[in-house]
Amino acid sequence: MTEYQPGYPTWVELASPDLEMSKHFYCEVFNWYAYTLTLDHIGEYEMFVLGDVQGPEIGGMYQLIDDSMPSSWTVYFRTDDPVASLDLVREAGGRVLVEPLDVAHLGRLAQASDPQGADFGLWLPYDLKGAGVVDEASAMCWAEVSSPDPDAGRGFYSHVFGWKPVDRTYYGRPYVEFKVGERSVAGMVAPQQRWAPDVFSHWMPYFWVSDCDAAVARAAELGARIHVPPVTIETGRLAIMSDPGGARLAVVTPVYADLQAAKLAP
């Protein structure tokens, strides 16, 4: 089990307009399996696991109740105190979307958005510590926020999570890498570098695939919209897409055999 420290990306959750469509897409592209949990006060909740029902947890999914709401992935970050974290969100100019609530025996969650409107989650674990596997094939390996105001983003996330922003240059453009201690945990990029300028600010998960080109070809066959076709960058081979329901995600084949070690590199 991965050890999650406060501020680490811990869990991802898909809001889907069509559960069966999403199950088929993600299980085909990433070799996931999905099963249904029935939770008190929550109702039915889909769990994605790797391989089969006995596999490690990858993330969750729930049904959108309003067709006008956009499908999206939410990235959750580990916290020891959701209430205190939401106080920091308010102090830094963000919005609280969901006050802390228990998800049965799994954990306690909250949701918020930064001042530019990018939604994210907070997770205090009980029995579910987080994803059972990360930084490996078919699992989440990175999280990135699109922000029209990187300077404001630096200040906000540093205040809320204690992240240290480090300026990098990736893809020939400025990039902000956030660190917890010596470990890189997330990135930030201006939206016009990847999407049309009118696309709203958002968090997006990256999933590791063993063959980026093959994964993108299969995703396209299953109805994905490819925004950035496979391209070779400093850290691997990358593509960005929306799934058939419209949720944005990236796939990457890293150049590093040990991505956890790479995240500790200077």
PDB file of C-alpha atoms in Angstrom:
ATOM      1  CA  MET A   1       0.000   0.000   0.000  1.00  0.00           C
ATOM      2  CA  THR A   2       1.260   3.438  -0.911  1.00  0.00           C
ATOM      3  CA  GLU A   3       1.985   5.682   2.075  1.00  0.00           C
ATOM      4  CA  TYR A   4       0.207   8.995   1.574  1.00  0.00           C
ATOM      5  CA  GLN A   5       1.459  12.082   3.369  1.00  0.00           C
ATOM      6  CA  PRO A   6      -0.665  15.236   3.808  1.00  0.00           C
ATOM      7  CA  GLY A   7      -0.788  17.115   0.511  1.00  0.00           C
ATOM      8  CA  TYR A   8      -0.229  14.032  -1.643  1.00  0.00           C
ATOM      9  CA  PRO A   9      -2.736  13.188  -4.394  1.00  0.00           C
ATOM     10  CA  THR A  10      -4.541  10.234  -2.888  1.00  0.00           C
ATOM     11  CA  TRP A  11      -7.657   9.319  -4.860  1.00  0.00           C
ATOM     12  CA  VAL A  12      -9.441  10.110  -8.116  1.00  0.00           C
ATOM     13  CA  GLU A  13     -13.175  10.053  -8.700  1.00  0.00           C
ATOM     14  CA  LEU A  14     -15.127  10.231 -11.932  1.00  0.00           C
ATOM     15  CA  ALA A  15     -18.516  11.955 -12.191  1.00  0.00           C
ATOM     16  CA  SER A  16     -20.119  10.168 -15.148  1.00  0.00           C
ATOM     17  CA  PRO A  17     -23.362  10.747 -17.065  1.00  0.00           C
ATOM     18  CA  ASP A  18     -23.443   7.061 -18.069  1.00  0.00           C
ATOM     19  CA  LEU A  19     -21.911   4.495 -15.732  1.00  0.00           C
ATOM     20  CA  GLU A  20     -22.014   1.583 -18.154  1.00  0.00           C
ATOM     21  CA  MET A  21     -20.363   3.633 -20.899  1.00  0.00           C
ATOM     22  CA  SER A  22     -17.623   4.758 -18.533  1.00  0.00           C
ATOM     23  CA  LYS A  23     -17.058   1.255 -17.171  1.00  0.00           C
ATOM     24  CA  HIS A  24     -16.628  -0.109 -20.668  1.00  0.00           C
ATOM     25  CA  PHE A  25     -14.269   2.664 -21.726  1.00  0.00           C
ATOM     26  CA  TYR A  26     -11.928   2.576 -18.743  1.00  0.00           C
ATOM     27  CA  CYS A  27     -11.880  -1.183 -18.347  1.00  0.00           C
ATOM     28  CA  GLU A  28     -10.966  -1.558 -22.033  1.00  0.00           C
ATOM     29  CA  VAL A  29      -8.314   1.168 -22.105  1.00  0.00           C
ATOM     30  CA  PHE A  30      -6.639   0.514 -18.732  1.00  0.00           C
ATOM     31  CA  ASN A  31      -7.490  -3.113 -17.930  1.00  0.00           C
ATOM     32  CA  TRP A  32      -9.558  -2.069 -14.938  1.00  0.00           C
ATOM     33  CA  TYR A  33     -12.463  -3.917 -13.341  1.00  0.00           C
ATOM     34  CA  ALA A  34     -15.470  -2.166 -11.795  1.00  0.00           C
ATOM     35  CA  TYR A  35     -17.767  -3.277  -9.003  1.00  0.00           C
ATOM     36  CA  THR A  36     -20.563  -1.586  -7.069  1.00  0.00           C
ATOM     37  CA  LEU A  37     -20.574  -0.644  -3.389  1.00  0.00           C
ATOM     38  CA  THR A  38     -23.759   0.379  -1.578  1.00  0.00           C
ATOM     39  CA  LEU A  39     -22.880   2.948   1.067  1.00  0.00           C
ATOM     40  CA  ASP A  40     -25.056   4.392   3.834  1.00  0.00           C
ATOM     41  CA  HIS A  41     -26.216   7.952   3.019  1.00  0.00           C
ATOM     42  CA  ILE A  42     -24.332   7.784  -0.311  1.00  0.00           C
ATOM     43  CA  GLY A  43     -26.073   5.074  -2.282  1.00  0.00           C
ATOM     44  CA  GLU A  44     -24.331   3.149  -5.040  1.00  0.00           C
ATOM     45  CA  TYR A  45     -20.686   3.890  -5.717  1.00  0.00           C
ATOM     46  CA  GLU A  46     -18.513   2.274  -8.365  1.00  0.00           C
ATOM     47  CA  MET A  47     -14.986   1.190  -7.534  1.00  0.00           C
ATOM     48  CA  PHE A  48     -12.339   0.824 -10.221  1.00  0.00           C
ATOM     49  CA  VAL A  49      -9.704  -1.779  -9.430  1.00  0.00           C
ATOM     50  CA  LEU A  50      -6.779  -3.071 -11.432  1.00  0.00           C
ATOM     51  CA  GLY A  51      -7.235  -6.343 -13.273  1.00  0.00           C
ATOM     52  CA  ASP A  52     -10.079  -8.053 -11.406  1.00  0.00           C
ATOM     53  CA  VAL A  53     -12.237  -7.780  -8.308  1.00  0.00           C
ATOM     54  CA  GLN A  54      -9.267  -8.718  -6.096  1.00  0.00           C
ATOM     55  CA  GLY A  55      -7.044  -6.030  -7.585  1.00  0.00           C
ATOM     56  CA  PRO A  56      -5.852  -2.846  -5.870  1.00  0.00           C
ATOM     57  CA  GLU A  57      -8.138   0.200  -5.932  1.00  0.00           C
ATOM     58  CA  ILE A  58      -7.522   2.760  -8.661  1.00  0.00           C
ATOM     59  CA  GLY A  59     -10.376   5.235  -8.132  1.00  0.00           C
ATOM     60  CA  GLY A  60     -14.131   5.659  -7.837  1.00  0.00           C
ATOM     61  CA  MET A  61     -17.108   6.737  -9.914  1.00  0.00           C
ATOM     62  CA  TYR A  62     -20.610   7.995  -9.318  1.00  0.00           C
ATOM     63  CA  GLN A  63     -23.605   8.886 -11.473  1.00  0.00           C
ATOM     64  CA  LEU A  64     -24.224  12.533 -12.317  1.00  0.00           C
ATOM     65  CA  ILE A  65     -27.742  13.393 -11.218  1.00  0.00           C
ATOM     66  CA  ASP A  66     -27.999  16.489 -13.423  1.00  0.00           C
ATOM     67  CA  ASP A  67     -27.435  16.134 -17.167  1.00  0.00           C
ATOM     68  CA  SER A  68     -26.403  19.777 -17.364  1.00  0.00           C
ATOM     69  CA  MET A  69     -23.367  19.151 -15.140  1.00  0.00           C
ATOM     70  CA  PRO A  70     -20.076  18.385 -16.915  1.00  0.00           C
ATOM     71  CA  SER A  71     -18.452  14.993 -16.549  1.00  0.00           C
ATOM     72  CA  SER A  72     -15.079  15.301 -14.836  1.00  0.00           C
ATOM     73  CA  TRP A  73     -12.395  13.627 -12.784  1.00  0.00           C
ATOM     74  CA  THR A  74     -11.857  14.990  -9.267  1.00  0.00           C
ATOM     75  CA  VAL A  75      -8.413  14.640  -7.719  1.00  0.00           C
ATOM     76  CA  TYR A  76      -8.409  14.198  -3.927  1.00  0.00           C
ATOM     77  CA  PHE A  77      -5.516  15.251  -1.712  1.00  0.00           C
ATOM     78  CA  ARG A  78      -4.659  13.760   1.655  1.00  0.00           C
ATOM     79  CA  THR A  79      -5.458  15.830   4.740  1.00  0.00           C
ATOM     80  CA  ASP A  80      -5.320  15.127   8.455  1.00  0.00           C
ATOM     81  CA  ASP A  81      -8.053  17.673   9.180  1.00  0.00           C
ATOM     82  CA  PRO A  82     -10.661  18.508   6.511  1.00  0.00           C
ATOM     83  CA  VAL A  83     -12.165  21.316   8.583  1.00  0.00           C
ATOM     84  CA  ALA A  84      -8.807  23.050   9.014  1.00  0.00           C
ATOM     85  CA  SER A  85      -8.014  22.542   5.333  1.00  0.00           C
ATOM     86  CA  LEU A  86     -11.290  24.192   4.322  1.00  0.00           C
ATOM     87  CA  ASP A  87     -10.497  27.117   6.609  1.00  0.00           C
ATOM     88  CA  LEU A  88      -7.253  27.537   4.660  1.00  0.00           C
ATOM     89  CA  VAL A  89      -9.191  27.350   1.384  1.00  0.00           C
ATOM     90  CA  ARG A  90     -11.430  30.212   2.524  1.00  0.00           C
ATOM     91  CA  GLU A  91      -8.468  32.267   3.761  1.00  0.00           C
ATOM     92  CA  ALA A  92      -6.780  31.898   0.363  1.00  0.00           C
ATOM     93  CA  GLY A  93      -9.859  32.993  -1.609  1.00  0.00           C
ATOM     94  CA  GLY A  94     -11.192  29.584  -2.655  1.00  0.00           C
ATOM     95  CA  ARG A  95     -14.728  28.222  -2.341  1.00  0.00           C
ATOM     96  CA  VAL A  96     -16.030  25.358  -0.237  1.00  0.00           C
ATOM     97  CA  LEU A  97     -18.226  23.082  -2.353  1.00  0.00           C
ATOM     98  CA  VAL A  98     -18.869  20.183   0.024  1.00  0.00           C
ATOM     99  CA  GLU A  99     -18.442  20.402   3.780  1.00  0.00           C
ATOM    100  CA  PRO A 100     -16.746  17.409   5.458  1.00  0.00           C
ATOM    101  CA  LEU A 101     -18.821  14.239   5.453  1.00  0.00           C
ATOM    102  CA  ASP A 102     -18.168  10.597   6.214  1.00  0.00           C
ATOM    103  CA  VAL A 103     -18.233   8.078   3.379  1.00  0.00           C
ATOM    104  CA  ALA A 104     -19.277   5.068   5.467  1.00  0.00           C
ATOM    105  CA  HIS A 105     -16.168   3.282   6.788  1.00  0.00           C
ATOM    106  CA  LEU A 106     -13.964   4.445   3.903  1.00  0.00           C
ATOM    107  CA  GLY A 107     -13.021   7.977   4.941  1.00  0.00           C
ATOM    108  CA  ARG A 108     -14.080  11.575   5.343  1.00  0.00           C
ATOM    109  CA  LEU A 109     -14.207  13.862   2.323  1.00  0.00           C
ATOM    110  CA  ALA A 110     -14.658  17.501   1.470  1.00  0.00           C
ATOM    111  CA  GLN A 111     -14.564  19.381  -1.824  1.00  0.00           C
ATOM    112  CA  ALA A 112     -13.430  22.877  -2.715  1.00  0.00           C
ATOM    113  CA  SER A 113     -12.302  24.996  -5.642  1.00  0.00           C
ATOM    114  CA  ASP A 114      -9.407  27.377  -6.063  1.00  0.00           C
ATOM    115  CA  PRO A 115      -9.967  31.083  -6.892  1.00  0.00           C
ATOM    116  CA  GLN A 116      -9.812  30.288 -10.637  1.00  0.00           C
ATOM    117  CA  GLY A 117     -12.559  27.673 -10.323  1.00  0.00           C
ATOM    118  CA  ALA A 118     -10.608  24.393 -10.436  1.00  0.00           C
ATOM    119  CA  ASP A 119     -12.382  21.816  -8.231  1.00  0.00           C
ATOM    120  CA  PHE A 120     -10.492  19.366  -6.020  1.00  0.00           C
ATOM    121  CA  GLY A 121     -11.180  17.069  -3.103  1.00  0.00           C
ATOM    122  CA  LEU A 122      -9.802  16.497   0.387  1.00  0.00           C
ATOM    123  CA  TRP A 123      -9.557  13.010   1.871  1.00  0.00           C
ATOM    124  CA  LEU A 124      -9.072  11.888   5.472  1.00  0.00           C
ATOM    125  CA  PRO A 125      -8.738   8.107   5.298  1.00  0.00           C
ATOM    126  CA  TYR A 126     -10.404   5.535   7.504  1.00  0.00           C
ATOM    127  CA  ASP A 127     -10.317   2.070   5.932  1.00  0.00           C
ATOM    128  CA  LEU A 128      -9.603   3.356   2.417  1.00  0.00           C
ATOM    129  CA  LYS A 129      -6.141   4.890   2.641  1.00  0.00           C
ATOM    130  CA  GLY A 130      -6.239   5.946  -1.007  1.00  0.00           C
ATOM    131  CA  ALA A 131      -5.491   4.311  -4.312  1.00  0.00           C
ATOM    132  CA  GLY A 132      -3.913   0.923  -3.752  1.00  0.00           C
ATOM    133  CA  VAL A 133      -1.406   1.507  -6.515  1.00  0.00           C
ATOM    134  CA  VAL A 134       0.068   4.639  -8.114  1.00  0.00           C
ATOM    135  CA  ASP A 135       3.062   5.383 -10.326  1.00  0.00           C
ATOM    136  CA  GLU A 136       2.664   2.076 -12.132  1.00  0.00           C
ATOM    137  CA  ALA A 137       1.118   0.966 -15.408  1.00  0.00           C
ATOM    138  CA  SER A 138      -2.674   1.509 -15.535  1.00  0.00           C
ATOM    139  CA  ALA A 139      -2.637   3.698 -12.406  1.00  0.00           C
ATOM    140  CA  MET A 140      -2.566   7.436 -11.738  1.00  0.00           C
ATOM    141  CA  CYS A 141       0.948   8.840 -11.881  1.00  0.00           C
ATOM    142  CA  TRP A 142       0.481  12.636 -11.859  1.00  0.00           C
ATOM    143  CA  ALA A 143      -2.068  15.391 -11.310  1.00  0.00           C
ATOM    144  CA  GLU A 144      -2.076  18.758 -13.004  1.00  0.00           C
ATOM    145  CA  VAL A 145      -4.116  21.912 -12.623  1.00  0.00           C
ATOM    146  CA  SER A 146      -4.844  24.261 -15.491  1.00  0.00           C
ATOM    147  CA  SER A 147      -4.766  27.804 -14.132  1.00  0.00           C
ATOM    148  CA  PRO A 148      -5.134  31.109 -16.024  1.00  0.00           C
ATOM    149  CA  ASP A 149      -3.253  32.836 -13.186  1.00  0.00           C
ATOM    150  CA  PRO A 150      -0.224  30.741 -12.170  1.00  0.00           C
ATOM    151  CA  ASP A 151       0.979  33.354  -9.687  1.00  0.00           C
ATOM    152  CA  ALA A 152      -2.337  33.173  -7.830  1.00  0.00           C
ATOM    153  CA  GLY A 153      -2.212  29.373  -8.053  1.00  0.00           C
ATOM    154  CA  ARG A 154       1.213  29.308  -6.441  1.00  0.00           C
ATOM    155  CA  GLY A 155      -0.040  31.314  -3.500  1.00  0.00           C
ATOM    156  CA  PHE A 156      -3.289  29.407  -3.091  1.00  0.00           C
ATOM    157  CA  TYR A 157      -1.898  25.877  -3.085  1.00  0.00           C
ATOM    158  CA  SER A 158       1.113  26.849  -1.005  1.00  0.00           C
ATOM    159  CA  HIS A 159      -1.264  28.240   1.617  1.00  0.00           C
ATOM    160  CA  VAL A 160      -3.706  25.306   1.586  1.00  0.00           C
ATOM    161  CA  PHE A 161      -1.290  22.364   1.316  1.00  0.00           C
ATOM    162  CA  GLY A 162       2.073  23.847   2.196  1.00  0.00           C
ATOM    163  CA  TRP A 163       3.342  22.977  -1.266  1.00  0.00           C
ATOM    164  CA  LYS A 164       6.601  24.466  -2.500  1.00  0.00           C
ATOM    165  CA  PRO A 165       6.266  25.779  -6.099  1.00  0.00           C
ATOM    166  CA  VAL A 166       9.250  25.170  -8.365  1.00  0.00           C
ATOM    167  CA  ASP A 167       9.446  26.790 -11.800  1.00  0.00           C
ATOM    168  CA  ARG A 168      10.308  24.424 -14.629  1.00  0.00           C
ATOM    169  CA  THR A 169      10.265  24.474 -18.399  1.00  0.00           C
ATOM    170  CA  TYR A 170       8.449  21.537 -19.973  1.00  0.00           C
ATOM    171  CA  TYR A 171       7.310  21.191 -23.571  1.00  0.00           C
ATOM    172  CA  GLY A 172       9.268  24.410 -24.199  1.00  0.00           C
ATOM    173  CA  ARG A 173       6.880  26.386 -21.974  1.00  0.00           C
ATOM    174  CA  PRO A 174       6.820  27.544 -18.334  1.00  0.00           C
ATOM    175  CA  TYR A 175       5.527  24.954 -15.877  1.00  0.00           C
ATOM    176  CA  VAL A 176       5.079  24.978 -12.103  1.00  0.00           C
ATOM    177  CA  GLU A 177       5.934  21.822 -10.187  1.00  0.00           C
ATOM    178  CA  PHE A 178       4.629  21.531  -6.618  1.00  0.00           C
ATOM    179  CA  LYS A 179       6.612  19.690  -3.976  1.00  0.00           C
ATOM    180  CA  VAL A 180       5.901  18.301  -0.507  1.00  0.00           C
ATOM    181  CA  GLY A 181       9.322  18.214   1.062  1.00  0.00           C
ATOM    182  CA  GLU A 182      11.536  16.730  -1.653  1.00  0.00           C
ATOM    183  CA  ARG A 183       8.739  14.898  -3.457  1.00  0.00           C
ATOM    184  CA  SER A 184       7.008  16.292  -6.535  1.00  0.00           C
ATOM    185  CA  VAL A 185       3.249  15.815  -6.150  1.00  0.00           C
ATOM    186  CA  ALA A 186       1.483  17.919  -8.812  1.00  0.00           C
ATOM    187  CA  GLY A 187       1.925  20.433 -11.608  1.00  0.00           C
ATOM    188  CA  MET A 188       0.347  23.620 -12.899  1.00  0.00           C
ATOM    189  CA  VAL A 189       0.099  24.944 -16.445  1.00  0.00           C
ATOM    190  CA  ALA A 190      -1.724  27.812 -18.164  1.00  0.00           C
ATOM    191  CA  PRO A 191      -4.833  26.488 -19.973  1.00  0.00           C
ATOM    192  CA  GLN A 192      -4.087  28.012 -23.369  1.00  0.00           C
ATOM    193  CA  GLN A 193      -0.990  25.867 -23.575  1.00  0.00           C
ATOM    194  CA  ARG A 194      -3.120  22.728 -23.840  1.00  0.00           C
ATOM    195  CA  TRP A 195      -6.698  23.792 -24.542  1.00  0.00           C
ATOM    196  CA  ALA A 196      -8.600  26.593 -26.192  1.00  0.00           C
ATOM    197  CA  PRO A 197      -8.350  29.767 -24.066  1.00  0.00           C
ATOM    198  CA  ASP A 198     -12.041  29.631 -23.141  1.00  0.00           C
ATOM    199  CA  VAL A 199     -11.803  26.216 -21.451  1.00  0.00           C
ATOM    200  CA  PHE A 200     -12.343  26.547 -17.713  1.00  0.00           C
ATOM    201  CA  SER A 201      -9.665  25.914 -15.118  1.00  0.00           C
ATOM    202  CA  HIS A 202      -9.581  22.296 -13.947  1.00  0.00           C
ATOM    203  CA  TRP A 203      -7.575  19.514 -12.337  1.00  0.00           C
ATOM    204  CA  MET A 204      -6.695  16.554 -14.557  1.00  0.00           C
ATOM    205  CA  PRO A 205      -5.255  13.132 -13.666  1.00  0.00           C
ATOM    206  CA  TYR A 206      -2.500  11.440 -15.647  1.00  0.00           C
ATOM    207  CA  PHE A 207      -2.599   7.660 -16.026  1.00  0.00           C
ATOM    208  CA  TRP A 208       0.455   5.565 -16.836  1.00  0.00           C
ATOM    209  CA  VAL A 209       0.158   3.372 -19.930  1.00  0.00           C
ATOM    210  CA  SER A 210       2.772   0.991 -21.278  1.00  0.00           C
ATOM    211  CA  ASP A 211       2.211   2.180 -24.874  1.00  0.00           C
ATOM    212  CA  CYS A 212       0.830   5.700 -25.258  1.00  0.00           C
ATOM    213  CA  ASP A 213       0.101   5.382 -28.975  1.00  0.00           C
ATOM    214  CA  ALA A 214      -1.758   2.103 -28.605  1.00  0.00           C
ATOM    215  CA  ALA A 215      -3.778   3.384 -25.625  1.00  0.00           C
ATOM    216  CA  VAL A 216      -4.813   6.518 -27.525  1.00  0.00           C
ATOM    217  CA  ALA A 217      -5.789   4.503 -30.590  1.00  0.00           C
ATOM    218  CA  ARG A 218      -7.980   2.232 -28.461  1.00  0.00           C
ATOM    219  CA  ALA A 219      -9.501   5.199 -26.607  1.00  0.00           C
ATOM    220  CA  ALA A 220     -10.388   6.855 -29.911  1.00  0.00           C
ATOM    221  CA  GLU A 221     -12.054   3.644 -31.120  1.00  0.00           C
ATOM    222  CA  LEU A 222     -14.181   3.732 -27.954  1.00  0.00           C
ATOM    223  CA  GLY A 223     -15.322   7.325 -28.486  1.00  0.00           C
ATOM    224  CA  ALA A 224     -12.663   9.479 -26.825  1.00  0.00           C
ATOM    225  CA  ARG A 225     -11.923  12.906 -28.240  1.00  0.00           C
ATOM    226  CA  ILE A 226      -8.167  13.366 -28.645  1.00  0.00           C
ATOM    227  CA  HIS A 227      -7.035  16.920 -27.866  1.00  0.00           C
ATOM    228  CA  VAL A 228      -3.267  16.399 -27.895  1.00  0.00           C
ATOM    229  CA  PRO A 229      -2.185  13.367 -29.968  1.00  0.00           C
ATOM    230  CA  PRO A 230       0.786  11.354 -28.668  1.00  0.00           C
ATOM    231  CA  VAL A 231       3.855  13.561 -28.440  1.00  0.00           C
ATOM    232  CA  THR A 232       7.314  12.930 -27.035  1.00  0.00           C
ATOM    233  CA  ILE A 233       8.308  15.288 -24.216  1.00  0.00           C
ATOM    234  CA  GLU A 234      11.153  15.402 -21.696  1.00  0.00           C
ATOM    235  CA  THR A 235       9.421  13.036 -19.273  1.00  0.00           C
ATOM    236  CA  GLY A 236       7.959  10.495 -21.710  1.00  0.00           C
ATOM    237  CA  ARG A 237       5.285  10.171 -24.363  1.00  0.00           C
ATOM    238  CA  LEU A 238       2.062  12.029 -23.592  1.00  0.00           C
ATOM    239  CA  ALA A 239      -1.465  12.462 -24.933  1.00  0.00           C
ATOM    240  CA  ILE A 240      -4.495  14.382 -23.642  1.00  0.00           C
ATOM    241  CA  MET A 241      -8.113  13.444 -24.311  1.00  0.00           C
ATOM    242  CA  SER A 242     -11.699  13.596 -23.136  1.00  0.00           C
ATOM    243  CA  ASP A 243     -13.466  10.310 -22.484  1.00  0.00           C
ATOM    244  CA  PRO A 244     -16.815   9.592 -24.228  1.00  0.00           C
ATOM    245  CA  GLY A 245     -18.634  11.420 -21.421  1.00  0.00           C
ATOM    246  CA  GLY A 246     -16.430  14.510 -21.700  1.00  0.00           C
ATOM    247  CA  ALA A 247     -14.116  14.048 -18.675  1.00  0.00           C
ATOM    248  CA  ARG A 248     -10.554  15.181 -19.341  1.00  0.00           C
ATOM    249  CA  LEU A 249      -7.549  12.960 -18.665  1.00  0.00           C
ATOM    250  CA  ALA A 250      -4.005  12.440 -19.837  1.00  0.00           C
ATOM    251  CA  VAL A 251      -2.100   9.242 -20.554  1.00  0.00           C
ATOM    252  CA  VAL A 252       1.665   9.018 -20.420  1.00  0.00           C
ATOM    253  CA  THR A 253       4.357   6.433 -20.962  1.00  0.00           C
ATOM    254  CA  PRO A 254       7.135   7.701 -18.676  1.00  0.00           C
ATOM    255  CA  VAL A 255      10.789   7.437 -19.568  1.00  0.00           C
ATOM    256  CA  TYR A 256      11.496   6.506 -15.959  1.00  0.00           C
ATOM    257  CA  ALA A 257      11.292   2.868 -14.902  1.00  0.00           C
ATOM    258  CA  ASP A 258      10.825   4.026 -11.292  1.00  0.00           C
ATOM    259  CA  LEU A 259       8.565   7.060 -11.336  1.00  0.00           C
ATOM    260  CA  GLN A 260       8.512   7.348  -7.533  1.00  0.00           C
ATOM    261  CA  ALA A 261      12.282   7.763  -7.544  1.00  0.00           C
ATOM    262  CA  ALA A 262      12.002  10.327 -10.340  1.00  0.00           C
ATOM    263  CA  LYS A 263       9.610  12.398  -8.233  1.00  0.00           C
ATOM    264  CA  LEU A 264      12.347  12.741  -5.617  1.00  0.00           C
ATOM    265  CA  ALA A 265      14.869  14.004  -8.159  1.00  0.00           C
ATOM    266  CA  PRO A 266      15.963  17.687  -7.933  1.00  0.00           C
TER     267      PRO A 266
END
